[in-house]
Each structure stands twice: as structure tokens, then as C-alpha cells.
PDB file of C-alpha atoms in Angstrom:
ATOM      1  CA  MET A   1     -12.245 -30.541  64.256  1.00  0.00           C
ATOM      2  CA  ALA A   2     -10.541 -27.306  63.395  1.00  0.00           C
ATOM      3  CA  SER A   3      -8.891 -25.446  66.234  1.00  0.00           C
ATOM      4  CA  PRO A   4     -10.312 -22.034  67.025  1.00  0.00           C
ATOM      5  CA  THR A   5      -6.797 -20.558  67.119  1.00  0.00           C
ATOM      6  CA  SER A   6      -5.120 -18.634  64.372  1.00  0.00           C
ATOM      7  CA  GLN A   7      -5.194 -19.251  60.653  1.00  0.00           C
ATOM      8  CA  PRO A   8      -2.997 -17.315  58.250  1.00  0.00           C
ATOM      9  CA  SER A   9      -4.776 -15.780  55.329  1.00  0.00           C
ATOM     10  CA  GLY A  10      -4.214 -13.427  52.468  1.00  0.00           C
ATOM     11  CA  SER A  11      -5.119 -12.669  48.946  1.00  0.00           C
ATOM     12  CA  THR A  12      -4.761 -16.310  47.874  1.00  0.00           C
ATOM     13  CA  LEU A  13      -7.053 -17.706  50.561  1.00  0.00           C
ATOM     14  CA  PRO A  14     -10.480 -16.765  51.920  1.00  0.00           C
ATOM     15  CA  SER A  15     -10.180 -14.388  54.855  1.00  0.00           C
ATOM     16  CA  SER A  16     -11.403 -16.235  57.926  1.00  0.00           C
ATOM     17  CA  GLN A  17      -8.694 -15.647  60.521  1.00  0.00           C
ATOM     18  CA  PRO A  18      -9.422 -14.595  64.126  1.00  0.00           C
ATOM     19  CA  PRO A  19      -8.481 -11.048  65.148  1.00  0.00           C
ATOM     20  CA  ASN A  20      -5.371 -12.132  67.092  1.00  0.00           C
ATOM     21  CA  VAL A  21      -3.459 -13.015  63.915  1.00  0.00           C
ATOM     22  CA  PRO A  22      -2.010 -10.346  61.610  1.00  0.00           C
ATOM     23  CA  GLU A  23      -3.853  -9.872  58.330  1.00  0.00           C
ATOM     24  CA  SER A  24      -0.550  -9.932  56.460  1.00  0.00           C
ATOM     25  CA  VAL A  25       0.289 -13.488  57.540  1.00  0.00           C
ATOM     26  CA  GLN A  26      -0.297 -15.615  54.479  1.00  0.00           C
ATOM     27  CA  PRO A  27       1.246 -18.858  53.236  1.00  0.00           C
ATOM     28  CA  ASP A  28       3.192 -19.169  50.047  1.00  0.00           C
ATOM     29  CA  THR A  29       1.242 -21.210  47.565  1.00  0.00           C
ATOM     30  CA  PRO A  30       2.887 -24.351  46.233  1.00  0.00           C
ATOM     31  CA  SER A  31       2.884 -22.917  42.718  1.00  0.00           C
ATOM     32  CA  SER A  32       4.980 -19.966  43.893  1.00  0.00           C
ATOM     33  CA  THR A  33       7.637 -22.207  45.437  1.00  0.00           C
ATOM     34  CA  THR A  34       7.827 -24.784  42.691  1.00  0.00           C
ATOM     35  CA  PRO A  35      10.077 -24.191  39.693  1.00  0.00           C
ATOM     36  CA  SER A  36       7.345 -24.497  37.079  1.00  0.00           C
ATOM     37  CA  GLU A  37       9.651 -24.902  34.131  1.00  0.00           C
ATOM     38  CA  ALA A  38      11.456 -27.825  35.723  1.00  0.00           C
ATOM     39  CA  THR A  39       8.120 -29.399  36.698  1.00  0.00           C
ATOM     40  CA  ASN A  40       6.736 -29.193  33.187  1.00  0.00           C
ATOM     41  CA  ASN A  41       9.848 -30.826  31.755  1.00  0.00           C
ATOM     42  CA  THR A  42       9.927 -33.622  34.324  1.00  0.00           C
ATOM     43  CA  GLN A  43       8.073 -36.843  33.688  1.00  0.00           C
ATOM     44  CA  LYS A  44       5.529 -37.669  36.363  1.00  0.00           C
ATOM     45  CA  LEU A  45       6.498 -40.416  38.802  1.00  0.00           C
ATOM     46  CA  LEU A  46       4.204 -43.284  39.709  1.00  0.00           C
ATOM     47  CA  VAL A  47       3.516 -43.816  43.418  1.00  0.00           C
ATOM     48  CA  GLU A  48       1.361 -46.460  45.067  1.00  0.00           C
ATOM     49  CA  VAL A  49      -0.592 -46.097  48.290  1.00  0.00           C
ATOM     50  CA  THR A  50      -2.318 -48.439  50.744  1.00  0.00           C
ATOM     51  CA  LYS A  51      -5.726 -47.847  52.312  1.00  0.00           C
ATOM     52  CA  ASP A  52      -3.866 -46.698  55.444  1.00  0.00           C
ATOM     53  CA  GLY A  53      -2.280 -43.857  53.502  1.00  0.00           C
ATOM     54  CA  ILE A  54       1.186 -45.450  53.323  1.00  0.00           C
ATOM     55  CA  VAL A  55       2.993 -44.621  50.097  1.00  0.00           C
ATOM     56  CA  TYR A  56       5.225 -47.394  48.776  1.00  0.00           C
ATOM     57  CA  GLY A  57       7.029 -48.392  45.614  1.00  0.00           C
ATOM     58  CA  ASP A  58      10.158 -47.219  43.806  1.00  0.00           C
ATOM     59  CA  ASN A  59       9.170 -43.545  43.995  1.00  0.00           C
ATOM     60  CA  ALA A  60       7.955 -43.499  47.604  1.00  0.00           C
ATOM     61  CA  ASN A  61      11.058 -41.666  48.859  1.00  0.00           C
ATOM     62  CA  ALA A  62      10.786 -39.057  46.113  1.00  0.00           C
ATOM     63  CA  TRP A  63       7.164 -38.433  47.112  1.00  0.00           C
ATOM     64  CA  LYS A  64       7.996 -38.103  50.806  1.00  0.00           C
ATOM     65  CA  LYS A  65      10.851 -35.698  50.136  1.00  0.00           C
ATOM     66  CA  ARG A  66       8.681 -33.517  47.921  1.00  0.00           C
ATOM     67  CA  VAL A  67       5.856 -33.390  50.450  1.00  0.00           C
ATOM     68  CA  SER A  68       8.357 -32.500  53.183  1.00  0.00           C
ATOM     69  CA  TYR A  69       9.709 -29.723  50.980  1.00  0.00           C
ATOM     70  CA  TYR A  70       6.261 -28.171  50.576  1.00  0.00           C
ATOM     71  CA  PHE A  71       5.619 -28.357  54.301  1.00  0.00           C
ATOM     72  CA  ARG A  72       8.904 -26.598  55.001  1.00  0.00           C
ATOM     73  CA  ALA A  73       8.659 -23.998  52.247  1.00  0.00           C
ATOM     74  CA  SER A  74       4.944 -23.410  51.820  1.00  0.00           C
ATOM     75  CA  ILE A  75       2.865 -24.186  54.911  1.00  0.00           C
ATOM     76  CA  PRO A  76       3.262 -21.689  57.782  1.00  0.00           C
ATOM     77  CA  ILE A  77       3.496 -23.111  61.282  1.00  0.00           C
ATOM     78  CA  SER A  78       1.090 -20.357  62.347  1.00  0.00           C
ATOM     79  CA  TYR A  79      -1.728 -22.713  61.407  1.00  0.00           C
ATOM     80  CA  ALA A  80      -3.077 -24.261  64.596  1.00  0.00           C
ATOM     81  CA  SER A  81      -3.475 -27.684  62.946  1.00  0.00           C
ATOM     82  CA  TRP A  82      -3.800 -29.327  59.552  1.00  0.00           C
ATOM     83  CA  SER A  83      -7.569 -29.456  59.979  1.00  0.00           C
ATOM     84  CA  GLY A  84      -7.524 -25.671  60.268  1.00  0.00           C
ATOM     85  CA  VAL A  85      -5.779 -25.158  56.920  1.00  0.00           C
ATOM     86  CA  ASP A  86      -8.159 -23.650  54.388  1.00  0.00           C
ATOM     87  CA  VAL A  87      -9.608 -26.154  51.908  1.00  0.00           C
ATOM     88  CA  SER A  88      -8.671 -24.023  48.916  1.00  0.00           C
ATOM     89  CA  PHE A  89      -5.045 -24.022  50.025  1.00  0.00           C
ATOM     90  CA  LYS A  90      -5.094 -27.789  50.476  1.00  0.00           C
ATOM     91  CA  ASP A  91      -6.370 -28.051  46.912  1.00  0.00           C
ATOM     92  CA  LYS A  92      -3.497 -25.935  45.607  1.00  0.00           C
ATOM     93  CA  LEU A  93      -0.987 -28.050  47.502  1.00  0.00           C
ATOM     94  CA  TRP A  94      -2.446 -31.236  46.060  1.00  0.00           C
ATOM     95  CA  GLU A  95      -2.499 -29.809  42.534  1.00  0.00           C
ATOM     96  CA  ALA A  96       1.186 -28.931  42.810  1.00  0.00           C
ATOM     97  CA  LEU A  97       2.025 -32.483  43.875  1.00  0.00           C
ATOM     98  CA  MET A  98      -0.050 -33.947  41.062  1.00  0.00           C
ATOM     99  CA  LYS A  99       2.087 -32.027  38.554  1.00  0.00           C
ATOM    100  CA  GLU A 100       4.997 -34.259  39.564  1.00  0.00           C
ATOM    101  CA  PHE A 101       3.369 -37.537  40.638  1.00  0.00           C
ATOM    102  CA  TYR A 102       0.450 -39.767  39.749  1.00  0.00           C
ATOM    103  CA  PHE A 103      -1.141 -42.821  41.374  1.00  0.00           C
ATOM    104  CA  SER A 104      -2.100 -46.216  40.024  1.00  0.00           C
ATOM    105  CA  VAL A 105      -5.680 -45.274  40.968  1.00  0.00           C
ATOM    106  CA  PRO A 106      -7.495 -42.000  40.280  1.00  0.00           C
ATOM    107  CA  ASP A 107      -5.998 -39.275  42.439  1.00  0.00           C
ATOM    108  CA  TYR A 108      -9.390 -38.304  43.884  1.00  0.00           C
ATOM    109  CA  LYS A 109      -9.573 -41.812  45.361  1.00  0.00           C
ATOM    110  CA  ALA A 110      -6.002 -41.790  46.652  1.00  0.00           C
ATOM    111  CA  ARG A 111      -6.118 -38.297  48.138  1.00  0.00           C
ATOM    112  CA  PRO A 112      -8.218 -39.030  51.284  1.00  0.00           C
ATOM    113  CA  TYR A 113      -5.833 -41.816  52.263  1.00  0.00           C
ATOM    114  CA  VAL A 114      -2.607 -39.995  51.441  1.00  0.00           C
ATOM    115  CA  GLU A 115      -3.599 -36.847  53.342  1.00  0.00           C
ATOM    116  CA  LYS A 116      -3.987 -38.862  56.529  1.00  0.00           C
ATOM    117  CA  GLY A 117      -0.265 -38.344  57.144  1.00  0.00           C
ATOM    118  CA  PHE A 118      -0.209 -34.621  56.398  1.00  0.00           C
ATOM    119  CA  ALA A 119      -1.463 -33.657  59.863  1.00  0.00           C
ATOM    120  CA  GLN A 120       1.464 -35.443  61.501  1.00  0.00           C
ATOM    121  CA  LYS A 121       3.943 -33.723  59.181  1.00  0.00           C
ATOM    122  CA  LEU A 122       2.684 -30.322  60.276  1.00  0.00           C
ATOM    123  CA  ARG A 123       2.813 -31.319  63.959  1.00  0.00           C
ATOM    124  CA  THR A 124       6.350 -32.659  63.571  1.00  0.00           C
ATOM    125  CA  ARG A 125       7.521 -29.424  62.016  1.00  0.00           C
ATOM    126  CA  LYS A 126       5.962 -27.355  64.797  1.00  0.00           C
ATOM    127  CA  VAL A 127       7.558 -29.543  67.482  1.00  0.00           C
ATOM    128  CA  LYS A 128      10.965 -28.683  66.009  1.00  0.00           C
ATOM    129  CA  TYR A 129      10.459 -24.987  66.801  1.00  0.00           C
ATOM    130  CA  ARG A 130       8.819 -25.254  70.214  1.00  0.00           C
ATOM    131  CA  PRO A 131      12.163 -25.196  72.100  1.00  0.00           C
ATOM    132  CA  LEU A 132      12.746 -21.694  70.675  1.00  0.00           C
ATOM    133  CA  LEU A 133       9.705 -20.309  72.479  1.00  0.00           C
ATOM    134  CA  LYS A 134      10.401 -18.106  75.496  1.00  0.00           C
ATOM    135  CA  ALA A 135       8.516 -17.315  78.683  1.00  0.00           C
ATOM    136  CA  THR A 136       6.731 -14.268  77.278  1.00  0.00           C
ATOM    137  CA  LEU A 137       5.124 -13.550  73.922  1.00  0.00           C
ATOM    138  CA  GLU A 138       7.438 -10.614  73.200  1.00  0.00           C
ATOM    139  CA  GLU A 139      10.580 -12.664  73.872  1.00  0.00           C
ATOM    140  CA  SER A 140       9.279 -15.508  71.725  1.00  0.00           C
ATOM    141  CA  ILE A 141       8.573 -13.204  68.772  1.00  0.00           C
ATOM    142  CA  ALA A 142      12.073 -11.715  69.101  1.00  0.00           C
ATOM    143  CA  ALA A 143      13.597 -15.215  68.926  1.00  0.00           C
ATOM    144  CA  CYS A 144      12.355 -15.754  65.364  1.00  0.00           C
ATOM    145  CA  PRO A 145      14.681 -17.925  63.237  1.00  0.00           C
ATOM    146  CA  THR A 146      14.613 -15.404  60.381  1.00  0.00           C
ATOM    147  CA  GLU A 147      16.874 -17.530  58.198  1.00  0.00           C
ATOM    148  CA  GLU A 148      14.286 -20.319  58.161  1.00  0.00           C
ATOM    149  CA  MET A 149      10.867 -18.655  58.030  1.00  0.00           C
ATOM    150  CA  ASP A 150       8.884 -15.478  57.549  1.00  0.00           C
ATOM    151  CA  PRO A 151       8.728 -13.409  60.780  1.00  0.00           C
ATOM    152  CA  LEU A 152       4.975 -12.948  60.262  1.00  0.00           C
ATOM    153  CA  HIS A 153       4.434 -16.717  60.233  1.00  0.00           C
ATOM    154  CA  TRP A 154       6.575 -17.042  63.351  1.00  0.00           C
ATOM    155  CA  ARG A 155       4.543 -14.318  65.081  1.00  0.00           C
ATOM    156  CA  GLY A 156       1.309 -16.208  64.409  1.00  0.00           C
ATOM    157  CA  PHE A 157       2.890 -19.384  65.794  1.00  0.00           C
ATOM    158  CA  CYS A 158       3.953 -17.568  68.973  1.00  0.00           C
ATOM    159  CA  ILE A 159       0.492 -16.075  69.443  1.00  0.00           C
ATOM    160  CA  ASN A 160      -1.046 -19.547  69.250  1.00  0.00           C
ATOM    161  CA  LYS A 161       1.349 -20.936  71.838  1.00  0.00           C
ATOM    162  CA  HIS A 162       0.840 -18.111  74.332  1.00  0.00           C
ATOM    163  CA  THR A 163      -2.939 -18.245  74.637  1.00  0.00           C
ATOM    164  CA  GLU A 164      -4.367 -18.905  78.093  1.00  0.00           C
ATOM    165  CA  LYS A 165      -5.574 -22.325  76.970  1.00  0.00           C
ATOM    166  CA  GLN A 166      -2.094 -23.347  75.809  1.00  0.00           C
ATOM    167  CA  LYS A 167      -0.547 -22.042  79.024  1.00  0.00           C
ATOM    168  CA  GLU A 168      -2.891 -24.201  81.094  1.00  0.00           C
ATOM    169  CA  ILE A 169      -2.083 -27.265  78.983  1.00  0.00           C
ATOM    170  CA  LYS A 170       1.647 -26.607  79.301  1.00  0.00           C
ATOM    171  CA  LYS A 171       1.390 -26.164  83.069  1.00  0.00           C
ATOM    172  CA  LYS A 172      -0.581 -29.388  83.456  1.00  0.00           C
ATOM    173  CA  ASN A 173       1.873 -31.377  81.321  1.00  0.00           C
ATOM    174  CA  ALA A 174       4.859 -29.995  83.221  1.00  0.00           C
ATOM    175  CA  ALA A 175       3.334 -31.044  86.550  1.00  0.00           C
ATOM    176  CA  SER A 176       2.686 -34.505  85.155  1.00  0.00           C
ATOM    177  CA  ARG A 177       6.272 -34.909  83.913  1.00  0.00           C
ATOM    178  CA  LYS A 178       7.648 -34.049  87.345  1.00  0.00           C
ATOM    179  CA  ARG A 179       6.024 -37.198  88.701  1.00  0.00           C
ATOM    180  CA  TRP A 180       7.703 -39.450  86.135  1.00  0.00           C
ATOM    181  CA  LYS A 181      10.288 -41.807  87.584  1.00  0.00           C
ATOM    182  CA  THR A 182      10.726 -44.003  84.531  1.00  0.00           C
ATOM    183  CA  THR A 183      10.378 -43.606  80.780  1.00  0.00           C
ATOM    184  CA  HIS A 184       7.942 -46.508  80.386  1.00  0.00           C
ATOM    185  CA  CYS A 185       4.205 -46.654  81.090  1.00  0.00           C
ATOM    186  CA  LEU A 186       4.258 -49.475  83.642  1.00  0.00           C
ATOM    187  CA  GLY A 187       4.404 -47.361  86.775  1.00  0.00           C
ATOM    188  CA  ARG A 188       7.101 -45.347  88.503  1.00  0.00           C
ATOM    189  CA  ARG A 189       9.201 -48.318  89.586  1.00  0.00           C
ATOM    190  CA  SER A 190      11.339 -50.544  87.420  1.00  0.00           C
ATOM    191  CA  TYR A 191      10.831 -54.290  87.061  1.00  0.00           C
ATOM    192  CA  ALA A 192      13.712 -54.940  89.481  1.00  0.00           C
ATOM    193  CA  GLN A 193      12.359 -52.525  92.086  1.00  0.00           C
ATOM    194  CA  ASN A 194       8.891 -54.044  91.966  1.00  0.00           C
ATOM    195  CA  LYS A 195      10.387 -57.494  92.427  1.00  0.00           C
ATOM    196  CA  GLN A 196      12.101 -56.349  95.636  1.00  0.00           C
ATOM    197  CA  ASN A 197       8.729 -55.421  97.183  1.00  0.00           C
ATOM    198  CA  PRO A 198       6.789 -58.711  97.216  1.00  0.00           C
ATOM    199  CA  GLY A 199       4.566 -57.524 100.056  1.00  0.00           C
ATOM    200  CA  LYS A 200       3.268 -54.556  98.127  1.00  0.00           C
ATOM    201  CA  LYS A 201      -0.354 -54.754  97.054  1.00  0.00           C
ATOM    202  CA  ALA A 202      -0.624 -55.920  93.466  1.00  0.00           C
ATOM    203  CA  ARG A 203      -1.668 -53.260  91.007  1.00  0.00           C
ATOM    204  CA  ARG A 204      -3.030 -53.466  87.491  1.00  0.00           C
ATOM    205  CA  VAL A 205       0.462 -52.948  86.145  1.00  0.00           C
ATOM    206  CA  ASP A 206       1.680 -55.979  88.135  1.00  0.00           C
ATOM    207  CA  ALA A 207      -1.051 -58.101  86.626  1.00  0.00           C
ATOM    208  CA  TRP A 208       0.007 -56.860  83.204  1.00  0.00           C
ATOM    209  CA  LYS A 209       3.603 -57.932  83.833  1.00  0.00           C
ATOM    210  CA  ARG A 210       2.565 -61.397  84.967  1.00  0.00           C
ATOM    211  CA  GLY A 211       0.395 -61.733  81.890  1.00  0.00           C
ATOM    212  CA  ARG A 212       3.329 -60.841  79.656  1.00  0.00           C
ATOM    213  CA  ASN A 213       5.471 -63.461  81.425  1.00  0.00           C
ATOM    214  CA  VAL A 214       2.963 -66.181  80.603  1.00  0.00           C
ATOM    215  CA  LEU A 215       2.660 -65.080  77.003  1.00  0.00           C
ATOM    216  CA  MET A 216       6.401 -64.955  76.498  1.00  0.00           C
ATOM    217  CA  GLY A 217       6.897 -68.472  77.896  1.00  0.00           C
ATOM    218  CA  VAL A 218       9.352 -67.694  80.697  1.00  0.00           C
ATOM    219  CA  PHE A 219       9.744 -69.615  83.943  1.00  0.00           C
ATOM    220  CA  LEU A 220       7.433 -68.531  86.770  1.00  0.00           C
ATOM    221  CA  LYS A 221       8.031 -69.086  90.468  1.00  0.00           C
ATOM    222  CA  VAL A 222       5.326 -71.164  92.148  1.00  0.00           C
ATOM    223  CA  LEU A 223       4.435 -72.602  95.530  1.00  0.00           C
ATOM    224  CA  VAL A 224       3.440 -76.283  95.423  1.00  0.00           C
ATOM    225  CA  ARG A 225       0.425 -77.148  97.600  1.00  0.00           C
ATOM    226  CA  HIS A 226      -1.004 -80.422  98.890  1.00  0.00           C
ATOM    227  CA  THR A 227      -4.689 -81.366  98.758  1.00  0.00           C
ATOM    228  CA  ASN A 228      -5.325 -79.395 101.964  1.00  0.00           C
ATOM    229  CA  LYS A 229      -3.793 -76.309 100.267  1.00  0.00           C
ATOM    230  CA  GLU A 230      -0.789 -76.424 102.584  1.00  0.00           C
ATOM    231  CA  VAL A 231       2.406 -75.243 100.875  1.00  0.00           C
ATOM    232  CA  VAL A 232       4.775 -78.218 100.745  1.00  0.00           C
ATOM    233  CA  ALA A 233       7.421 -77.104  98.218  1.00  0.00           C
ATOM    234  CA  SER A 234       8.525 -74.307  95.908  1.00  0.00           C
ATOM    235  CA  GLY A 235       9.902 -74.240  92.417  1.00  0.00           C
ATOM    236  CA  VAL A 236       9.407 -72.949  88.916  1.00  0.00           C
ATOM    237  CA  VAL A 237       6.990 -73.907  86.178  1.00  0.00           C
ATOM    238  CA  ASP A 238       7.417 -73.519  82.460  1.00  0.00           C
ATOM    239  CA  ALA A 239       4.585 -71.453  80.987  1.00  0.00           C
ATOM    240  CA  GLU A 240       4.585 -73.783  77.983  1.00  0.00           C
ATOM    241  CA  ASN A 241       2.032 -76.431  78.946  1.00  0.00           C
ATOM    242  CA  GLY A 242       1.951 -79.987  77.676  1.00  0.00           C
ATOM    243  CA  GLY A 243       4.894 -82.168  76.743  1.00  0.00           C
ATOM    244  CA  ILE A 244       6.317 -85.343  78.272  1.00  0.00           C
ATOM    245  CA  CYS A 245       7.532 -85.851  81.825  1.00  0.00           C
ATOM    246  CA  HIS A 246       8.725 -89.180  83.273  1.00  0.00           C
ATOM    247  CA  GLY A 247       7.438 -91.109  80.291  1.00  0.00           C
ATOM    248  CA  ARG A 248       3.872 -89.782  80.228  1.00  0.00           C
ATOM    249  CA  GLU A 249       2.078 -86.842  78.681  1.00  0.00           C
ATOM    250  CA  VAL A 250       1.247 -83.766  80.715  1.00  0.00           C
ATOM    251  CA  ASP A 251      -2.547 -83.604  80.484  1.00  0.00           C
ATOM    252  CA  ASP A 252      -4.826 -80.580  80.508  1.00  0.00           C
ATOM    253  CA  GLY A 253      -4.962 -79.004  83.951  1.00  0.00           C
ATOM    254  CA  GLU A 254      -1.455 -80.286  84.755  1.00  0.00           C
ATOM    255  CA  VAL A 255       1.917 -78.567  84.491  1.00  0.00           C
ATOM    256  CA  LYS A 256       5.533 -79.642  84.685  1.00  0.00           C
ATOM    257  CA  VAL A 257       7.177 -78.185  87.802  1.00  0.00           C
ATOM    258  CA  TYR A 258      10.863 -78.143  88.678  1.00  0.00           C
ATOM    259  CA  VAL A 259      10.975 -78.525  92.474  1.00  0.00           C
ATOM    260  CA  GLU A 260      13.731 -76.394  94.022  1.00  0.00           C
ATOM    261  CA  LYS A 261      12.960 -76.611  97.743  1.00  0.00           C
ATOM    262  CA  VAL A 262      10.888 -79.091  99.780  1.00  0.00           C
ATOM    263  CA  PHE A 263       9.136 -78.011 103.000  1.00  0.00           C
ATOM    264  CA  ASP A 264       7.303 -81.263 103.847  1.00  0.00           C
ATOM    265  CA  GLY A 265       9.089 -84.362 102.575  1.00  0.00           C
ATOM    266  CA  SER A 266       6.328 -86.709 103.734  1.00  0.00           C
ATOM    267  CA  THR A 267       3.818 -85.312 101.233  1.00  0.00           C
ATOM    268  CA  PRO A 268       2.790 -87.937  98.661  1.00  0.00           C
ATOM    269  CA  ILE A 269       3.616 -87.023  95.089  1.00  0.00           C
ATOM    270  CA  TYR A 270       0.644 -86.255  92.875  1.00  0.00           C
ATOM    271  CA  ASP A 271      -0.297 -89.221  90.684  1.00  0.00           C
ATOM    272  CA  GLY A 272       2.746 -91.109  91.973  1.00  0.00           C
ATOM    273  CA  PRO A 273       4.994 -92.767  91.682  1.00  0.00           C
ATOM    274  CA  GLN A 274       6.775 -90.514  89.240  1.00  0.00           C
ATOM    275  CA  ASN A 275      10.233 -91.662  88.178  1.00  0.00           C
ATOM    276  CA  SER A 276      10.252 -94.071  91.161  1.00  0.00           C
ATOM    277  CA  CYS A 277       9.511 -91.188  93.555  1.00  0.00           C
ATOM    278  CA  THR A 278       6.548 -91.565  95.899  1.00  0.00           C
ATOM    279  CA  THR A 279       7.044 -88.616  98.310  1.00  0.00           C
ATOM    280  CA  LEU A 280       8.603 -85.190  98.016  1.00  0.00           C
ATOM    281  CA  GLU A 281      11.496 -86.396 100.153  1.00  0.00           C
ATOM    282  CA  ASP A 282      12.627 -88.485  97.186  1.00  0.00           C
ATOM    283  CA  ILE A 283      13.071 -85.346  95.124  1.00  0.00           C
ATOM    284  CA  ALA A 284      14.451 -83.048  97.831  1.00  0.00           C
ATOM    285  CA  ASP A 285      17.610 -82.435  95.795  1.00  0.00           C
ATOM    286  CA  GLY A 286      15.553 -80.988  92.948  1.00  0.00           C
ATOM    287  CA  GLY A 287      13.844 -82.419  89.910  1.00  0.00           C
ATOM    288  CA  TYR A 288      10.805 -82.369  87.643  1.00  0.00           C
ATOM    289  CA  LEU A 289       7.319 -83.442  88.679  1.00  0.00           C
ATOM    290  CA  ILE A 290       3.860 -83.320  87.155  1.00  0.00           C
ATOM    291  CA  TRP A 291       1.467 -81.392  89.402  1.00  0.00           C
ATOM    292  CA  LEU A 292      -2.083 -80.140  89.190  1.00  0.00           C
ATOM    293  CA  LYS A 293      -2.171 -76.506  88.134  1.00  0.00           C
ATOM    294  CA  ALA A 294      -5.050 -75.868  90.554  1.00  0.00           C
ATOM    295  CA  ARG A 295      -2.721 -76.811  93.434  1.00  0.00           C
ATOM    296  CA  LEU A 296      -0.078 -74.251  92.500  1.00  0.00           C
ATOM    297  CA  ARG A 297       0.143 -70.694  93.734  1.00  0.00           C
ATOM    298  CA  PHE A 298       2.033 -68.321  91.506  1.00  0.00           C
ATOM    299  CA  GLU A 299       4.273 -65.969  93.427  1.00  0.00           C
ATOM    300  CA  ARG A 300       3.942 -62.207  92.900  1.00  0.00           C
TER     301      ARG A 300
END
């Protein structure tokens, strides 16, 4: 949906800009920035595109560079968003590109998919200039990079970024960033820090981490329990189920556990004897056993 903020306009585009943007702010049309003689003498290049708007093939880089050129030279950053760019101007931009390139399908079919990436190109270009903005509108306008863009386009960009709505968004984002402790999205604490707080109440992020451990097939710490649910040993279990242990297959509902520490050596081994061991005392020095998964408690 088009943003209600400023749109540049001029004689080449319909006049529909809000009152806070100068009337004289207007984009250069692609035809005015393209050397027409060179274009006419250049053979068109074939480009291919997927349904996701991804251009590929031998001429994909040439296409991307040309589109980037038009966004730098022709499209003012004073537009609030790509959706706010006037349709007639989009048509002129597309016509200029079609003078140099063609698709393996009719261009009217390719256009909706290719233009999916145009919005991001405009956002990326605007992000480049945001660090130049100052605390006040007047200071921001004075900081115009005159060697790179028209001061009128820069003024429209500054006006957009100093509206009350944008100030509120900026303030909210700044407050949110102050609370960041890490650069990932798994909480404020690192994996190592979370591991050092086993008594902390498990959160959704902790459940996510445990789920990733299972999927990636790493070793998980477990507590081995007897039939009365009493913890009798501890060890690690391979997340990869199945396989062979002590000459027999590990059935469904069973896992292969490497016992590291025994708490009650008199506990009978599940489905024993296993490898001539009948109680946990026989494997007190460590070793593999088959155990029911329902009798294991995974440590957090």
C-alpha cells in the first residue's frame, strides 16, 4: 500500500504530491539518463527469470548492473517507497530497460515477477543515506551529498524522515536496540550462559534449542530412571535412534545410552543381561546400554 508521505512530481509525471514536498522535486526519466544512440546501436541481451523474480543466465549480471544504475541515477530517494512511485514513471523505467534487454517470455508476463525486487533496491539505496541524517530537519537538509544527488531530492528525503510518525518509529526502535545483549534472536543470553543456569525456568527459546539438538543428531545428556522413576544413573544418548547394540537391534521406543555415572549399582539392567551385564554395577566404569526412552529424563 502506498505510503502517504512525499512523492516527487513534475512535468513528466502526474501531480499528486502532498503539500510538504516541493513542487520542483521531480525524478529524471530513464530516457534522459540513457545514452540513446548507444542503446540503439547495442544488440538486446536475453535474460531469463524465475517465478520468484530471480533473473539468471549469462546476462543476469548485466541486467542487475543496469537496473542499479537507473535506481542511482533516475529514481529519487524522496519517494517514500516503491509502491508510491507513480505508475507512469514505472512504465518509463521499464520501457528504458526493454530497449536493452528482452526475456524468453513476453515482457508483460515477466514484468510482475521481475519488479518484485525493485522495492528492495529502493530501500537499500535509502538505507545508505540514513546515517547522513541529523537531529533536526534543517541540519539534515544542509548535509546533502551534492556530488551524488539533486538537493531537491535530498530535501524531500529529509522531510519524509523527520515526520512525527517517523520520529516515533525511530524512538521505539532505539529503545528496543538498547535491550539487545546478543546479535541473534534466541534471547539475551548466549548458549554458554544459558547452560550455566540449569535451574532457570525453561522458556520457548530453550525448547527451540533442544529441538535443534535433536534434529542435528548431537549427544544429549540424560538421567536414567528405574521402573519406579527413581534416577539410577546419568549419561548421554545419541539422537540418532536405531542401530545395533550388544548384538541386537535397538527397537522402537528404545535408545542407546552411554552410561557415565551410576547412582544405584543394584538396579537391574533393562532387558538384561546385556553384554554379560545384569546390574548397573557391572557397567559402573562406563559403557553402552539399551534403555527404554520413556524411562529417560533429558536434562535442560
